[in-house]
Coordinates of C-alpha atoms in Angstrom, one line a residue:
M1 CA 0.0 0.0 0.0
D2 CA 1.2 3.5 -0.8
R3 CA 2.0 5.2 2.4
Q4 CA 0.7 8.5 1.3
W5 CA -2.8 7.1 1.5
L6 CA -2.5 5.8 5.2
P7 CA -5.3 7.3 7.1
L8 CA -3.4 8.2 10.2
N9 CA -6.0 10.2 12.0
A10 CA -8.6 7.3 11.5
L11 CA -5.9 4.8 12.7
R12 CA -5.4 6.9 15.9
A13 CA -9.1 7.0 16.5
F14 CA -9.5 3.1 15.9
E15 CA -6.5 2.3 18.1
A16 CA -7.8 4.4 21.1
A17 CA -11.3 3.0 20.7
G18 CA -10.0 -0.6 20.3
R19 CA -7.6 -0.2 23.2
L20 CA -10.1 1.4 25.6
G21 CA -13.2 -0.4 24.4
S22 CA -15.3 2.8 24.1
F23 CA -15.7 5.6 21.7
T24 CA -16.4 7.9 24.6
A25 CA -13.1 7.0 26.4
A26 CA -11.3 7.2 23.1
A27 CA -12.6 10.8 22.6
A28 CA -11.5 11.8 26.1
S29 CA -8.0 10.2 25.4
L30 CA -7.6 12.1 22.2
T31 CA -9.2 15.2 23.5
V32 CA -11.8 15.3 20.6
A33 CA -15.6 14.9 20.3
Q34 CA -17.0 11.4 20.5
S35 CA -18.6 12.1 17.1
A36 CA -15.2 12.8 15.6
V37 CA -13.9 9.4 16.8
S38 CA -16.9 7.6 15.4
R39 CA -16.6 9.4 11.9
H40 CA -12.9 8.4 11.8
V41 CA -13.7 4.8 12.5
I42 CA -16.4 4.7 10.0
A43 CA -14.2 6.2 7.4
L44 CA -11.5 3.6 8.1
E45 CA -14.0 0.8 7.9
R46 CA -15.1 2.1 4.5
F47 CA -11.5 2.4 3.4
L48 CA -10.8 -1.2 4.3
G49 CA -14.3 -2.5 3.2
V50 CA -14.8 -4.4 6.5
P51 CA -16.4 -3.5 9.8
L52 CA -13.8 -3.3 12.7
F53 CA -16.3 -3.2 15.6
E54 CA -19.5 -4.9 16.5
R55 CA -21.7 -2.1 17.8
R56 CA -24.2 -3.2 20.4
P57 CA -26.1 -1.1 23.0
G58 CA -23.7 -0.3 25.8
Q59 CA -20.9 -2.5 24.3
L60 CA -18.2 -2.1 21.7
A61 CA -16.4 -5.3 20.5
L62 CA -13.8 -5.8 17.9
T63 CA -14.5 -8.0 14.9
E64 CA -12.0 -10.5 13.6
A65 CA -10.6 -7.8 11.3
G66 CA -10.4 -5.4 14.2
R67 CA -8.6 -7.9 16.4
H68 CA -6.2 -8.5 13.6
L69 CA -5.4 -4.9 13.0
L70 CA -5.3 -3.5 16.6
P71 CA -2.0 -5.0 17.8
A72 CA -0.2 -4.0 14.6
V73 CA -1.5 -0.4 14.9
T74 CA -0.7 -0.2 18.6
R75 CA 2.9 -1.5 18.1
G76 CA 3.3 1.1 15.3
F77 CA 2.2 4.0 17.4
D78 CA 4.3 2.7 20.4
R79 CA 7.4 2.6 18.2
I80 CA 6.8 6.1 16.8
D81 CA 6.2 7.4 20.4
G82 CA 9.4 5.7 21.6
A83 CA 11.5 7.0 18.8
L84 CA 10.3 10.5 19.4
G85 CA 11.0 10.2 23.0
E86 CA 14.5 9.1 22.4
I87 CA 15.1 12.1 20.1
I88 CA 13.7 14.6 22.6
A89 CA 15.7 13.1 25.4
E90 CA 18.9 13.4 23.4
R91 CA 18.3 17.0 22.4
G92 CA 16.5 18.3 25.4
T93 CA 12.8 19.1 25.6
P94 CA 11.9 21.9 23.1
R95 CA 10.0 24.9 24.5
R96 CA 6.5 24.5 23.1
M97 CA 4.7 27.4 21.6
L98 CA 1.0 28.0 22.1
R99 CA -0.5 30.5 19.7
L100 CA -3.9 32.0 20.7
A101 CA -6.2 34.1 18.5
L102 CA -8.9 35.9 20.5
P103 CA -11.6 38.5 19.9
P104 CA -10.5 41.9 21.4
S105 CA -13.3 42.2 24.1
F106 CA -12.9 38.6 25.1
A107 CA -9.1 38.9 25.4
L108 CA -9.3 42.1 27.5
Q109 CA -12.2 41.1 29.7
L110 CA -11.8 37.3 30.3
A111 CA -8.8 35.7 28.8
V112 CA -5.9 37.8 29.8
P113 CA -6.9 38.1 33.6
I114 CA -7.0 34.4 34.1
L115 CA -4.1 33.3 31.8
R116 CA -2.0 33.6 35.0
D117 CA -3.8 30.5 36.2
F118 CA -3.0 28.6 33.0
R119 CA 0.6 29.8 33.1
A120 CA 1.0 28.5 36.8
E121 CA -0.2 25.1 35.7
H122 CA 1.8 24.9 32.5
P123 CA 4.9 27.1 32.9
E124 CA 6.7 25.0 30.2
L125 CA 4.6 26.6 27.4
A126 CA 5.5 29.8 25.6
I127 CA 2.2 31.7 24.8
E128 CA 1.7 34.1 21.9
I129 CA -1.6 36.0 22.1
G130 CA -3.2 37.9 19.2
T131 CA -6.5 39.3 18.2
R132 CA -6.4 38.0 14.6
V133 CA -7.1 34.4 13.3
A134 CA -3.9 32.5 12.8
G135 CA -2.8 32.1 9.2
E136 CA -2.4 28.9 7.3
G137 CA 0.5 26.9 8.6
E138 CA 0.8 28.9 11.8
G139 CA -1.1 26.4 13.9
G140 CA -2.7 27.4 17.3
I141 CA -6.2 27.7 18.5
A142 CA -8.8 30.5 18.2
V143 CA -11.8 31.7 20.0
A144 CA -14.3 32.9 17.3
Y145 CA -17.3 35.2 17.8
S146 CA -19.8 34.0 15.2
E147 CA -23.1 32.4 14.4
P148 CA -23.2 28.7 14.4
K149 CA -21.7 27.2 11.3
V150 CA -20.4 23.9 9.9
S151 CA -16.7 23.5 9.1
D152 CA -13.9 21.0 9.0
A153 CA -12.5 22.5 12.2
I154 CA -13.3 21.3 15.7
N155 CA -15.9 23.8 17.0
D156 CA -16.6 23.8 20.9
L157 CA -19.3 26.2 22.0
L158 CA -18.3 28.1 25.0
W159 CA -21.5 30.0 25.4
M160 CA -24.2 31.7 23.2
E161 CA -24.4 35.4 23.6
R162 CA -27.3 37.0 25.5
L163 CA -27.3 40.8 25.4
A164 CA -28.4 43.2 28.2
V165 CA -28.6 46.9 28.7
V166 CA -25.7 48.1 30.8
C167 CA -24.7 51.5 32.1
A168 CA -22.9 53.3 34.9
P169 CA -24.9 53.6 38.1
A170 CA -24.9 57.4 37.7
A171 CA -27.0 57.0 34.6
I172 CA -29.7 55.2 36.5
V173 CA -29.8 57.9 39.1
A174 CA -30.0 60.6 36.5
G175 CA -32.5 58.8 34.3
A176 CA -34.7 57.0 36.7
S177 CA -38.4 57.9 36.7
S178 CA -40.5 58.7 39.8
G179 CA -41.3 55.0 39.8
A180 CA -44.3 54.9 37.6
G181 CA -44.5 53.5 34.1
A182 CA -41.7 51.0 34.3
S183 CA -42.0 48.3 31.6
S184 CA -43.0 44.8 32.5
V185 CA -39.5 43.4 31.5
E186 CA -37.5 45.7 33.7
G187 CA -35.6 44.2 36.7
A188 CA -33.7 45.4 39.7
S189 CA -31.3 48.4 39.7
S190 CA -29.2 50.2 42.1
A191 CA -31.8 52.9 42.3
D192 CA -34.7 52.7 44.7
A193 CA -37.2 53.2 41.9
A194 CA -37.3 50.9 39.0
P195 CA -35.7 52.7 36.0
D196 CA -37.8 53.4 32.9
L197 CA -36.2 52.4 29.5
A198 CA -37.7 55.4 27.7
A199 CA -36.4 57.9 30.4
L200 CA -33.0 56.4 30.1
V201 CA -33.1 56.4 26.3
A202 CA -34.2 60.1 26.3
R203 CA -31.3 61.2 28.5
H204 CA -28.4 59.1 27.4
D205 CA -26.6 58.1 24.2
I206 CA -27.5 54.7 22.7
L207 CA -24.3 52.7 22.2
H208 CA -24.3 50.2 19.4
V209 CA -21.9 47.3 18.8
R210 CA -21.3 46.0 15.3
L211 CA -22.9 42.6 14.8
G212 CA -21.9 40.8 11.6
G213 CA -23.5 42.3 8.7
R214 CA -26.7 43.4 10.5
P215 CA -27.9 47.0 10.6
H216 CA -26.5 48.6 13.8
G217 CA -29.8 49.3 15.3
H218 CA -31.1 45.7 15.0
M219 CA -30.5 44.5 18.6
W220 CA -31.6 47.8 20.1
R221 CA -34.9 47.7 18.3
A222 CA -35.4 44.2 19.5
M223 CA -34.8 45.4 23.0
A224 CA -37.3 48.2 22.7
R225 CA -39.9 45.6 21.3
A226 CA -39.2 43.3 24.3
A227 CA -39.7 46.3 26.7
G228 CA -43.0 47.0 25.1
R229 CA -41.8 50.2 23.6
P230 CA -41.4 49.6 19.9
D231 CA -41.8 53.3 19.4
L232 CA -38.5 54.3 21.1
A233 CA -36.0 56.0 18.8
V234 CA -33.0 53.8 19.3
D235 CA -31.3 54.0 15.8
G236 CA -29.2 57.0 16.7
G237 CA -26.2 57.3 19.0
L238 CA -22.7 55.9 18.6
V239 CA -21.4 52.7 16.9
F240 CA -18.4 50.9 18.2
D241 CA -16.4 48.0 16.7
T242 CA -16.2 46.1 20.0
A243 CA -18.2 45.8 23.2
Q244 CA -15.2 46.8 25.2
L245 CA -15.2 50.2 23.6
A246 CA -19.0 50.7 24.1
V247 CA -18.7 49.8 27.8
Q248 CA -15.7 52.2 28.3
Y249 CA -18.0 55.0 27.0
A250 CA -20.8 53.8 29.2
L251 CA -18.6 53.8 32.3
A252 CA -18.3 57.5 31.9
G253 CA -21.9 57.8 32.7
D254 CA -23.1 59.0 29.4
G255 CA -24.4 56.0 27.5
L256 CA -26.5 52.8 27.4
A257 CA -24.6 49.8 25.9
L258 CA -26.3 46.5 24.8
V259 CA -23.6 43.9 25.5
D260 CA -23.1 40.4 26.9
P261 CA -22.9 40.7 30.7
A262 CA -20.8 37.6 30.8
L263 CA -17.9 39.6 29.3
F264 CA -18.1 42.2 32.0
R265 CA -18.7 40.2 35.2
D266 CA -16.0 42.0 37.2
D267 CA -17.4 45.5 36.4
L268 CA -20.8 44.3 37.3
A269 CA -19.8 42.6 40.4
A270 CA -17.8 45.7 41.6
G271 CA -20.7 48.0 40.9
R272 CA -18.9 50.0 38.2
L273 CA -21.5 48.8 35.8
V274 CA -25.2 47.9 36.4
A275 CA -27.7 45.9 34.3
P276 CA -31.0 47.6 35.1
F277 CA -33.3 45.3 33.3
E278 CA -33.8 41.5 33.5
T279 CA -34.4 41.0 29.7
R280 CA -31.7 39.2 27.8
L281 CA -31.7 39.1 24.1
A282 CA -30.3 36.0 22.2
S283 CA -28.3 37.6 19.4
G284 CA -27.7 34.4 17.6
Y285 CA -23.9 34.7 18.0
G286 CA -21.7 32.8 20.4
Y287 CA -18.1 32.3 21.4
Y288 CA -16.7 29.1 19.8
L289 CA -13.3 27.5 20.5
V290 CA -12.0 26.6 16.9
T291 CA -9.3 24.1 16.4
A292 CA -8.1 22.7 13.1
P293 CA -7.6 18.9 13.5
E294 CA -4.0 19.1 12.2
D295 CA -3.1 21.7 14.9
L296 CA -4.3 19.6 17.8
D297 CA -0.9 19.0 19.4
E298 CA -0.3 18.6 23.1
A299 CA -0.1 22.3 23.8
V300 CA -3.3 23.1 21.9
A301 CA -5.1 20.1 23.6
L302 CA -4.0 21.3 27.1
F303 CA -5.3 24.8 26.5
R304 CA -8.5 23.6 24.8
S305 CA -9.5 21.4 27.6
W306 CA -8.6 24.1 30.2
L307 CA -10.5 26.9 28.4
I308 CA -13.6 24.7 28.1
R309 CA -13.5 24.1 31.8
R310 CA -13.1 27.7 32.6
F311 CA -15.7 29.3 30.2
A312 CA -18.2 26.7 28.9
G313 CA -21.8 27.6 29.8
P314 CA -21.7 30.7 32.1
A315 CA -24.6 30.3 34.5
R316 CA -27.7 32.4 33.7
S317 CA -28.9 34.5 36.5
E318 CA -31.9 33.2 38.3
G319 CA -35.1 34.9 37.1
E320 CA -33.5 36.1 34.0
A321 CA -36.0 36.7 31.2
E322 CA -35.0 36.1 27.7
A323 CA -36.3 37.4 24.4
A324 CA -35.6 36.6 20.8
P325 CA -34.5 39.5 18.5

């Protein structure tokens, strides 16, 4: 057989599943999704023209062909692993480079403050952080802010974005009504009286964040509808490229930003920022951890599993209302 056609990724998936007796365990061992292991094994079976596993409920057993192939594949990988280990031992362990591409607001608000924890756990890794997607051949891992999409890359959803109105506490004090006329979707604020969205909009700049190719007022109009005030003029104001810039403007006390509170937990917890209404709008966008299968080396796998543990599924506040745009 011509070696250029050897399906190495499929063989890795088969070897792990055969050795561990489970697609789930194999996926955990290879730090990939279970569906990826299953697809690789199916592809290998089609390549060979014979089944390698007998699939029964709660049980995975090797066929005769699988029992014949598994020892050879395991020995092959063991020999490769041994040879690589000998070379590394002779020349010293190279310093591994982890390249991260992160959206600007994500990097500033979430990733950078806790990278110290990752560095403490893995001081052997050199880390390069950028706010652009790595180019072809550069390797690495990226956090993408996007709508759900199908691609050849491994996409792990960290969380789906839910937008809320946020502002400085001073804006609530200045814009709060006497307590009457607050809309039914409004929630708690730092002021004694429930704030009125119309009053806040009348007194403060509307701050928009660009969202893909959508018109800049799209989400603010959805918020106005959810608040029962579709008549509010929310198309004006300022437009920012990032949520971070919009929030910096809002912190000065002069604007209302519509952003994901999960990005600004520290500011909200410290009281520098408040979210006066309970309504959350699902923008249809989310934060995805994107890894090309060919870039899934040990350094990338370590960071991938770590980031999923740290960021996957931020808890939604109790009593939080949600509306679709």
